[in-house]
XYZ file of C-alpha atoms in Angstrom:
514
model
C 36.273 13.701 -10.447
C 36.850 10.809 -12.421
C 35.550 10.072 -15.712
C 32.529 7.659 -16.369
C 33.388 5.356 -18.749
C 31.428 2.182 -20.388
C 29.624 0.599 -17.229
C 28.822 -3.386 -17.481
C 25.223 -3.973 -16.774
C 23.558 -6.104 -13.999
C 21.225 -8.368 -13.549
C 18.343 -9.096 -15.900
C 15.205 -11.044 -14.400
C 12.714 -11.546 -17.372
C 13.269 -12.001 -20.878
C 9.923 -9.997 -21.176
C 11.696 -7.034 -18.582
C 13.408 -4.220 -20.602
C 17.399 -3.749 -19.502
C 18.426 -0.165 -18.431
C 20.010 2.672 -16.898
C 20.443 5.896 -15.598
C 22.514 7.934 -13.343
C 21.037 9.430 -10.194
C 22.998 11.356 -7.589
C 23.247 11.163 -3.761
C 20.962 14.656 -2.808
C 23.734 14.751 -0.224
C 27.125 14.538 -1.442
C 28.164 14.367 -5.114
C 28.409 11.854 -8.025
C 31.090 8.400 -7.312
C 33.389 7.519 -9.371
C 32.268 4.926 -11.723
C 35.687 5.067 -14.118
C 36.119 1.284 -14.412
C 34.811 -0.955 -16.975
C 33.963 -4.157 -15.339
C 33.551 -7.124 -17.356
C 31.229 -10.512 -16.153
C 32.822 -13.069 -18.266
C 31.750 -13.047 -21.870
C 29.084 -10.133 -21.216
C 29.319 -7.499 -23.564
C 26.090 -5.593 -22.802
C 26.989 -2.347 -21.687
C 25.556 1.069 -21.296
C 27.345 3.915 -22.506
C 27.337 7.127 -19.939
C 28.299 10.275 -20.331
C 30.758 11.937 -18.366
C 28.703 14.785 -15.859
C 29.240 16.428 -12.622
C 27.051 18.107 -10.320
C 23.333 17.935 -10.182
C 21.108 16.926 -12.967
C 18.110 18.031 -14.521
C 14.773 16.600 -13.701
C 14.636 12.745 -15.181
C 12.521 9.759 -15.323
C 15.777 8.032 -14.504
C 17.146 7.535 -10.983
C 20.448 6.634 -9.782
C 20.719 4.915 -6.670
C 23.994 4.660 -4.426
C 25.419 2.607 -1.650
C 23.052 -0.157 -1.608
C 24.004 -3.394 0.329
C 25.965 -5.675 -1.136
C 23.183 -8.706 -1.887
C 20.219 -6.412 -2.381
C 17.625 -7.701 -4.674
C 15.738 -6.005 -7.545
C 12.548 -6.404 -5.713
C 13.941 -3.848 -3.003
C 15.099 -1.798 -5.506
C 11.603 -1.532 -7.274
C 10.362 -1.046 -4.119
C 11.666 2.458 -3.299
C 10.015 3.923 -6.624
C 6.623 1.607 -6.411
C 4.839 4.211 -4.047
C 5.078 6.956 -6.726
C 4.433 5.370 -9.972
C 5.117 2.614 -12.799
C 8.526 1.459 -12.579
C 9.409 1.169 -16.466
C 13.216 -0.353 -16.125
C 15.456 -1.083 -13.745
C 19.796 -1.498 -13.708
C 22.017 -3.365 -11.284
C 25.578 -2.432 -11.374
C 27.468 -5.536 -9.882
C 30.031 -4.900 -7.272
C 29.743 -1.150 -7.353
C 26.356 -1.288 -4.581
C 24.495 0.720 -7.282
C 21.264 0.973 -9.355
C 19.459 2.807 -11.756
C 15.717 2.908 -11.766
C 13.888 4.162 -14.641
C 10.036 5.558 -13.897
C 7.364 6.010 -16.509
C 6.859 9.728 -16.300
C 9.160 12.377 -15.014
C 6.405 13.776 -12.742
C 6.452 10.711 -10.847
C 10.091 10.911 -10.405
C 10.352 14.132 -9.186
C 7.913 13.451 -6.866
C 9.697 10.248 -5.392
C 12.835 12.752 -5.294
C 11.050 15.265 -3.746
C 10.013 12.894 -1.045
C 13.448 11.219 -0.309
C 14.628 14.584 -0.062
C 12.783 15.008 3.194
C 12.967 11.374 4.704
C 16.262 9.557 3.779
C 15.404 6.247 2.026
C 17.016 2.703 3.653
C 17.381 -0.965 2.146
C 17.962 -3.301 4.677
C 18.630 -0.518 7.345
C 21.249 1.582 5.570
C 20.693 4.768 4.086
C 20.818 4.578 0.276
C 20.784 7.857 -1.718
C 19.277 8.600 -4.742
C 18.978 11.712 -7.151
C 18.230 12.971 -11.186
C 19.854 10.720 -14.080
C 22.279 12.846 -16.774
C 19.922 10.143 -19.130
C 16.218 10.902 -19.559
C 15.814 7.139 -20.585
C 17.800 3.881 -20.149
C 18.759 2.241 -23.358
C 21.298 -0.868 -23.469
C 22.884 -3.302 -25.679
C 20.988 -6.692 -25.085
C 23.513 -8.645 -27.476
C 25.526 -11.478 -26.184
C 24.243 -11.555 -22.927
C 25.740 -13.685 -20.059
C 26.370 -13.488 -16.435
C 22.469 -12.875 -15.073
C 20.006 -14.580 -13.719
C 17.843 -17.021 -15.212
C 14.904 -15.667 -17.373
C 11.922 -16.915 -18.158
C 13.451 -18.824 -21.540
C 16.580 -20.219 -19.755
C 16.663 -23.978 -18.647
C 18.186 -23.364 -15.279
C 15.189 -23.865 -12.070
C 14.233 -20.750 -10.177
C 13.544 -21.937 -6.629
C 14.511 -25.729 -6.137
C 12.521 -28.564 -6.688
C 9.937 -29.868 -8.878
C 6.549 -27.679 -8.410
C 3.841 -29.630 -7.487
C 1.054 -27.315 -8.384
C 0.517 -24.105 -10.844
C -1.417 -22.695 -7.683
C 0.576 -20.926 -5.468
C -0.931 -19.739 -1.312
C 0.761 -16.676 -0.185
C 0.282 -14.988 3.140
C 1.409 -10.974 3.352
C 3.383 -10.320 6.922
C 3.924 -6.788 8.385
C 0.628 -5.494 6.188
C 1.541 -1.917 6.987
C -0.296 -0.995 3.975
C -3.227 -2.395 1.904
C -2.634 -5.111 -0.721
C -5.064 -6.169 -3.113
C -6.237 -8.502 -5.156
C -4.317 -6.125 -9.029
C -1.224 -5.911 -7.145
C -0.633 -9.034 -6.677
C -1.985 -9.771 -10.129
C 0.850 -7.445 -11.356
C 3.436 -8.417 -9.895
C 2.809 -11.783 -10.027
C 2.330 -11.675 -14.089
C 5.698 -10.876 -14.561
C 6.562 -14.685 -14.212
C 3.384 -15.767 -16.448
C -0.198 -15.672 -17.128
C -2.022 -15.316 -13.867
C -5.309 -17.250 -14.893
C -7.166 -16.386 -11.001
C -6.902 -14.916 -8.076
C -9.069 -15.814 -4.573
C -7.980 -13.365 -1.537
C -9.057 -13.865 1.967
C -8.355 -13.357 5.956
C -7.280 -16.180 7.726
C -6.023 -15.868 10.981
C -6.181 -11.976 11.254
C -3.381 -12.731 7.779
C -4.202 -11.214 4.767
C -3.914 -14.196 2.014
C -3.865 -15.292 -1.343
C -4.947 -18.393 -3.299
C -3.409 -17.387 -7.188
C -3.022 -19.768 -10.389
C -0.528 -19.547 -13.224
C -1.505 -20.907 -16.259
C 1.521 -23.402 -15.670
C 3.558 -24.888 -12.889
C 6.864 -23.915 -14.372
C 5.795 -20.559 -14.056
C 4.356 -21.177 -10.428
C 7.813 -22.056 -8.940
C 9.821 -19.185 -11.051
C 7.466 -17.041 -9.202
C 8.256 -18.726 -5.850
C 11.669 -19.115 -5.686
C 12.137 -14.933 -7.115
C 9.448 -13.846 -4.564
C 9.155 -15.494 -1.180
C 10.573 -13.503 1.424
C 10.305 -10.223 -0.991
C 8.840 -7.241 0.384
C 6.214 -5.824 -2.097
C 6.772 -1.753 -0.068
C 10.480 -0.708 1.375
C 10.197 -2.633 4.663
C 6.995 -4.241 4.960
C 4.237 -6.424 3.267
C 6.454 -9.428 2.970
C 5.281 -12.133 0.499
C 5.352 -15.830 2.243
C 4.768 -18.104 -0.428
C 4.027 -22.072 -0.720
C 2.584 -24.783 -3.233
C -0.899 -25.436 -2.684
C -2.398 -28.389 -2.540
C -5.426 -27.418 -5.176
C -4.464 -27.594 -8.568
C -7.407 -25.506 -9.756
C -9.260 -23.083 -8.272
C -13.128 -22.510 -8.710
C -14.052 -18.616 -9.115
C -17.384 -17.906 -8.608
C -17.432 -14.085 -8.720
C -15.127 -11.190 -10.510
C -14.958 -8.566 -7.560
C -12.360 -6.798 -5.269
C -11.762 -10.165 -3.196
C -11.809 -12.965 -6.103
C -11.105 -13.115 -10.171
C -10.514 -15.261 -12.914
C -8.946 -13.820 -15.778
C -10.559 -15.993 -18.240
C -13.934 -15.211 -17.570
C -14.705 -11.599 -17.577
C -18.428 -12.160 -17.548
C -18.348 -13.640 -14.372
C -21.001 -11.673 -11.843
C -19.549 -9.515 -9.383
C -21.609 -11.270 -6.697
C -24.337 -10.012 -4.208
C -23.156 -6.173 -2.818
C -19.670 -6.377 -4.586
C -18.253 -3.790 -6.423
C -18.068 -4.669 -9.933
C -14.569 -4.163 -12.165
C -14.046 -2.110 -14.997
C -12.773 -4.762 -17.211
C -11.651 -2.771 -19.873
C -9.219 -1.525 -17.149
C -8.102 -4.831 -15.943
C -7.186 -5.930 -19.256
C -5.200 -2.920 -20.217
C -3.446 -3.656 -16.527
C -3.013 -7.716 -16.807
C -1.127 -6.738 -20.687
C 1.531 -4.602 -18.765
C 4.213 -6.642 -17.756
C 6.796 -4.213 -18.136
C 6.678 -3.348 -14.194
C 6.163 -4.834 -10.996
C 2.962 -2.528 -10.510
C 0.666 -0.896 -12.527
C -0.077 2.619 -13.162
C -1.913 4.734 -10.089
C -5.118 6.030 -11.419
C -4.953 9.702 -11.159
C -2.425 12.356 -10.961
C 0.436 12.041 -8.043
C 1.114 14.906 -6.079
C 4.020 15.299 -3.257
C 3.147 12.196 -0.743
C 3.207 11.097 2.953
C 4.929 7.935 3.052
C 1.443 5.981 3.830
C -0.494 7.957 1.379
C 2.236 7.085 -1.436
C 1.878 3.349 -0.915
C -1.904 3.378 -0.482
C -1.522 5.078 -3.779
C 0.432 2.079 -5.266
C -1.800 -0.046 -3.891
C -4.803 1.318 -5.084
C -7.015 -0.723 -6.952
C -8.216 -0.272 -10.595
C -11.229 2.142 -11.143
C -14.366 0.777 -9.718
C -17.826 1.248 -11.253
C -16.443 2.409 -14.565
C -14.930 6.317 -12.668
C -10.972 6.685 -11.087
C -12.641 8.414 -7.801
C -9.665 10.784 -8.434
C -11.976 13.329 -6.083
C -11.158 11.298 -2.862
C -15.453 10.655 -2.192
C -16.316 7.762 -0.775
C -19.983 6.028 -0.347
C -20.370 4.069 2.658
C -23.418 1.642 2.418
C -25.413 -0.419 4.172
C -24.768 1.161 7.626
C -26.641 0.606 10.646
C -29.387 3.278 10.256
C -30.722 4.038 13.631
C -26.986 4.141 14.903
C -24.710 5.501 12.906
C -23.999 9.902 12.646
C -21.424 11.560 10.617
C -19.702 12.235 13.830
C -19.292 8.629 14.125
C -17.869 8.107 10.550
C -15.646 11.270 11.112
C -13.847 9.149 13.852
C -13.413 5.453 11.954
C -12.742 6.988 8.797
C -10.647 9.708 10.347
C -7.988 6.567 10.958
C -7.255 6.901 7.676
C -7.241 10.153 6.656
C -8.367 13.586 7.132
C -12.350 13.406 6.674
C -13.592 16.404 5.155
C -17.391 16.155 4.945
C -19.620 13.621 6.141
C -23.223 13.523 4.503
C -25.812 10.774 5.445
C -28.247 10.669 2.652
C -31.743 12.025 3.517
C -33.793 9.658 1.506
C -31.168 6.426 2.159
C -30.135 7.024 5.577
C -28.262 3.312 4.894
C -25.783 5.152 2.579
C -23.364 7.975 3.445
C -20.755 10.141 1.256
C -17.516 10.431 3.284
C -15.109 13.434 1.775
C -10.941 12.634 2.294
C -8.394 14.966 2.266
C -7.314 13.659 -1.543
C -7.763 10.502 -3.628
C -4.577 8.042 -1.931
C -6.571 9.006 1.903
C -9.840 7.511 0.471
C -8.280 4.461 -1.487
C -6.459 3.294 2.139
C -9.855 4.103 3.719
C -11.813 1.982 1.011
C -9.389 -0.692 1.148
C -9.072 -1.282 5.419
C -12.906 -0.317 5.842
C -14.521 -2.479 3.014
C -16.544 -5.410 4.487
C -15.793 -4.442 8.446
C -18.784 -4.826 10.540
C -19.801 -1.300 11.948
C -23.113 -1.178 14.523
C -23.572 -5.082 13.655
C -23.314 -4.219 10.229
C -21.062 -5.274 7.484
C -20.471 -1.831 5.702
C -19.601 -1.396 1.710
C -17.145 0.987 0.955
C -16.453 2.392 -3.025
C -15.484 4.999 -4.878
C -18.190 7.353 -5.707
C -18.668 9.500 -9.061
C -19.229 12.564 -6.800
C -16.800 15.425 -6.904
C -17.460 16.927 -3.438
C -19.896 16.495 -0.732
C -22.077 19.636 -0.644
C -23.078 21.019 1.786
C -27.331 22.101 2.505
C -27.897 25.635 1.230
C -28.236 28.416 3.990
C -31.785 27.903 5.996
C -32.290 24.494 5.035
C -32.508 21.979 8.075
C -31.104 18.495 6.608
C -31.662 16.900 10.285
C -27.984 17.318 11.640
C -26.874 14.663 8.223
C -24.740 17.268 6.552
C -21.617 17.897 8.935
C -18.334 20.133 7.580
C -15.201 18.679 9.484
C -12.499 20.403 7.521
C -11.592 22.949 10.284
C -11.448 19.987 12.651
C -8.504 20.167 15.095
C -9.003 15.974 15.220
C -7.346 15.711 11.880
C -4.529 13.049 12.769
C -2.535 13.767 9.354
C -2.829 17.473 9.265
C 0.786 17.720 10.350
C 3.411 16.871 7.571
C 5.511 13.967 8.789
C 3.216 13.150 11.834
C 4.062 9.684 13.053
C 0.643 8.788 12.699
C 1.267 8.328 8.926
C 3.649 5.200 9.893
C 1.083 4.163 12.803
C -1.772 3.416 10.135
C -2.683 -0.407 10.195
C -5.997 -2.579 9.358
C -8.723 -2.593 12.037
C -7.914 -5.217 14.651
C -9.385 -6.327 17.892
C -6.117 -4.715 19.551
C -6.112 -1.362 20.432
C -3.043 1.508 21.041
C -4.139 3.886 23.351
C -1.797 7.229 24.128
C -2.091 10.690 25.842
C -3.060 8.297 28.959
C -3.171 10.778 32.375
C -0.888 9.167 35.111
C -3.454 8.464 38.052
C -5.300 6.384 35.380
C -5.061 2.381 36.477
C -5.755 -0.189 34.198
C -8.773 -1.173 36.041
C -10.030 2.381 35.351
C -9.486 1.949 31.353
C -10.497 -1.753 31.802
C -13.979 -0.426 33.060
C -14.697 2.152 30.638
C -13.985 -0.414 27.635
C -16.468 -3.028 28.882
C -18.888 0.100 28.945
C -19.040 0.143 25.288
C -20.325 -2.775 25.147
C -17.838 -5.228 24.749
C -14.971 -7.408 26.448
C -11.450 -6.875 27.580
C -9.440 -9.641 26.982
C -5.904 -8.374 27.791
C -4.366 -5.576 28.963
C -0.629 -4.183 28.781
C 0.702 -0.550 29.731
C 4.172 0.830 28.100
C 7.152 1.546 30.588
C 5.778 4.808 30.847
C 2.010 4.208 31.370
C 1.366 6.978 28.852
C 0.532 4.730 26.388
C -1.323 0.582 26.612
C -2.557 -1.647 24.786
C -6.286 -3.291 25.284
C -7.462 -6.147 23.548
C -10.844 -7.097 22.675
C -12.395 -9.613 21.918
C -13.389 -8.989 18.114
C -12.341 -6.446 15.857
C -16.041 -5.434 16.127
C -16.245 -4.544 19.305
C -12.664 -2.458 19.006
C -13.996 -0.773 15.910
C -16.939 0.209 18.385
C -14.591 1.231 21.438
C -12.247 3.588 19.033
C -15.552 5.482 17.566
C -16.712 6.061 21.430
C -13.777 6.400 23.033
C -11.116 8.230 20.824
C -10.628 12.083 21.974
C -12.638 10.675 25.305
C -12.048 13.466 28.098
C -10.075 11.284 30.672
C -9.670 14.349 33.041
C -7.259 18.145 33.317
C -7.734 18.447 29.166
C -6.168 14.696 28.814
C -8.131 13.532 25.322
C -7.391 9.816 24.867
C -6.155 8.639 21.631
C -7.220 5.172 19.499
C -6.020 3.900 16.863
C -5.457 0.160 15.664
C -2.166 -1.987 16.457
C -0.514 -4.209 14.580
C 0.462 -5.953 18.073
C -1.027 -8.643 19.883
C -1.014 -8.974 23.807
């Protein structure tokens, strides 16, 4: 084994970004050499590491191996954003190597623990990662040359003069929620986000957001479009816009201005904690805030729901994993029925329709990161005509009525439940989970069924079939509606529908188009 000697430091991307490293070993074959000392010109910044072999203890530092050759720091970041704050991060230039520093140890271990059991890639190539010898980064910052811009140099970032501090940017391959504080974090790195207006245009999740300056607009452009904010997915597309100020009306979960905190949070919004926001708008020392509440080991959707969560609504973390569902259609809606739409998103517990507001229901996930992607793909949907509110709530549990008392069927305990669809560690459903849309993936299909039979008993719930399309093997299809509505409608009726000889059909929501 060679020795490690001084190791020249990579790539810095904000003068406001702290510089460091770590070492981290492959959980699959031991340390590389790093005996060199390269030099980048002029650039004497350079991290001193000591000389180990074999495993390391438990650290909040990472190191990361055999990364492609042009990978970017956003990917990096990426691999570590699903478990926690990422504090600092290293690029070692020709060597294919990082080190990523996290703010606790717990949530390094935990991203360990995961990429233990499902081998991380960047750009389709396994990378490997494992335990620092360093339990933080530290570096020289003297002299520095050899990096890319930051946000004091006079060099552009992103070509051309910006015509606007408002940038539009459009998320492809949503796999997982994004809202309005991640963007505002990672965004902020490149200035002072002053608002924020999201929206859904074209079945696109999208983004109207304004820097306090256009400078700081097109660093933010030319470092980010064509990032992806997860490993893989959630792709930022981003463009000038043509407004040069944007008009905030409301501080909720869908719009902000920073400079207003009084702003109203608008008629049946959630309203923000804004002691919260502030303490998250002053971090700028990571791409994403910190996840309210304590991590434990994660499913790969369930980690990046977590990273994605939003700040505390209503002034509690809803570290219990209760929802409350309100404004629901009444005279139509049963906790069986919210077992089944909220089931897409994680293992419902306990469903209790209040007896004196049968409007408003308390839905019981699995944990915490199962009821933030449930909040965040189920807020604002339109269930039985109705467009339903989903937030946090300050209950711990969802109890159930004592022994003898008759609560009218409202109460029901699903935690025994064989319809659980994430019960199963590593169960493809966790990378199958995607927003509700008016096209449907249907699976477990018998093979005498034709697609006139599933055609027929679609329209039967009530709504239209607009295209159909079986796989090669006609176990599985997918059926399109006509609005998300009426699919939202079909999966609650239809998913775990006998189709015949103990066949149970199975929804869920595609990210496809027919």
């Amino acid at each position: 084994m060679d020795g490690i000697g001084d190791v020249a430091v990579g790539v810095k991307r904000g003068s406001d970004e702290l510089l460091s490293g770590g070492m981290y070993n492959s959980p699959s074959s031991g340390l590389s050499s790093i005996s060199d000392t390269t030099s980048n010109g002029s650039d004497s910044k350079k991290l001193r590491v000591e000389d180990r072999v074999g495993d390391a203890p438990p650290s909040r530092v990472l190191h990361i191996r055999k990364l492609p050759n042009d990978v970017s720091e956003t990917e990096i970041i990426a691999l570590g954003l699903p478990f926690g704050k990422v504090t600092n991060i290293l690029t070692l230039k020709g060597k294919n190597q990082a080190f990523l520093e996290l703010s606790t140890e717990e949530a390094a271990m935990t991203m360990v623990n995961y990429y233990s059991a499902v081998t991380p890639h960047v750009r389709s190539m396994p990378v490997y990662i494992q335990y620092s010898n360093h339990k933080e980064l530290k570096t020289d910052n003297s002299n520095q040359s050899g990096g890319t811009p930051t946000s004091g140099s006079n060099s552009s970032v992103g070509g051309g003069a910006p015509s606007s501090p408002v940038l539009r940017i459009i998320i492809d391959n949503m796999f997982y929620p994004v809202t309005l504080d991640v963007l505002q974090q990672i965004f902020s790195k490149f200035g002072t986000v002053m608002k924020i207006i999201t929206f859904t245009k074209n079945n696109q999740f999208q983004a109207l957001l304004q820097f306090n300056d256009p400078t700081n607009a097109q660093q933010a452009k030319g470092a980010l479009d064509g990032q992806n904010i997860y490993n893989s997915c959630c792709t930022l597309r981003i463009d000038y816009s043509k407004l040069v100020n944007l008009n905030v009306k409301y501080n909720n979960d869908k719009s902000r201005d920073y400079t207003r905190p009084e702003l109203p949070a608008g008629d049946g919004q959630p309203s923000l904690d804004t002691s919260m926001v502030s303490a998250l708008s002053k971090d700028s020392s990571s791409l994403l805030g910190k996840i309210p509440g304590a991590l434990s080991p994660l499913s790969a959707a369930a980690a990046a729901a977590a990273a994605a969560g939003r700040v505390a609504l209503s002034g509690h973390t809803g570290a219990s994993g209760v929802l409350l569902v309100s404004n629901l259609n009444e005279e139509m809606v049963t906790p069986h029925s919210l077992f089944t739409l909220f089931g897409v998103y994680g293992d419902v517990q306990r469903v209790k329709i209040l007896f004196n507001k049968k409007d408003s229901a308390l839905i019981q996930m699995a944990d915490m990161n199962q009821a933030q992607l449930a909040m965040s793909h189920l807020n604002g949907q339109k269930m039985y005509s109705k467009i339903i509110r989903v937030t946090m709530s300050k209950h711990q549990t969802v109890q159930l009525p004592r022994d003898g008392l008759d609560d009218q069927g409202l109460t029901k305990d699903f935690t025994n439940s064989p319809l659980h669809r994430f019960k199963k560690p590593g169960s493809k459903n966790f990378q199958n989970i995607f927003p509700p849309s008016a096209t449907l993936h249907l699976s477990n299909i018998p093979q005498d069924i034709t697609e006139e039979d599933l055609r027929v008993l679609f329209s039967n719930s009530g709504g239209t079939v607009k295209a159909f399309k079986f796989f090669q093997d006609h176990k599985m299809a997918l059926i399109q509606m006509t609005t998300i509505e009426e699919a939202i409608q079909c999966l609650i009726d239809l998913h775990n529908y006998n189709m015949g000889n103990n066949h149970h059909l199975k929804v869920s929501f595609s990210k496809s188009t027919i």
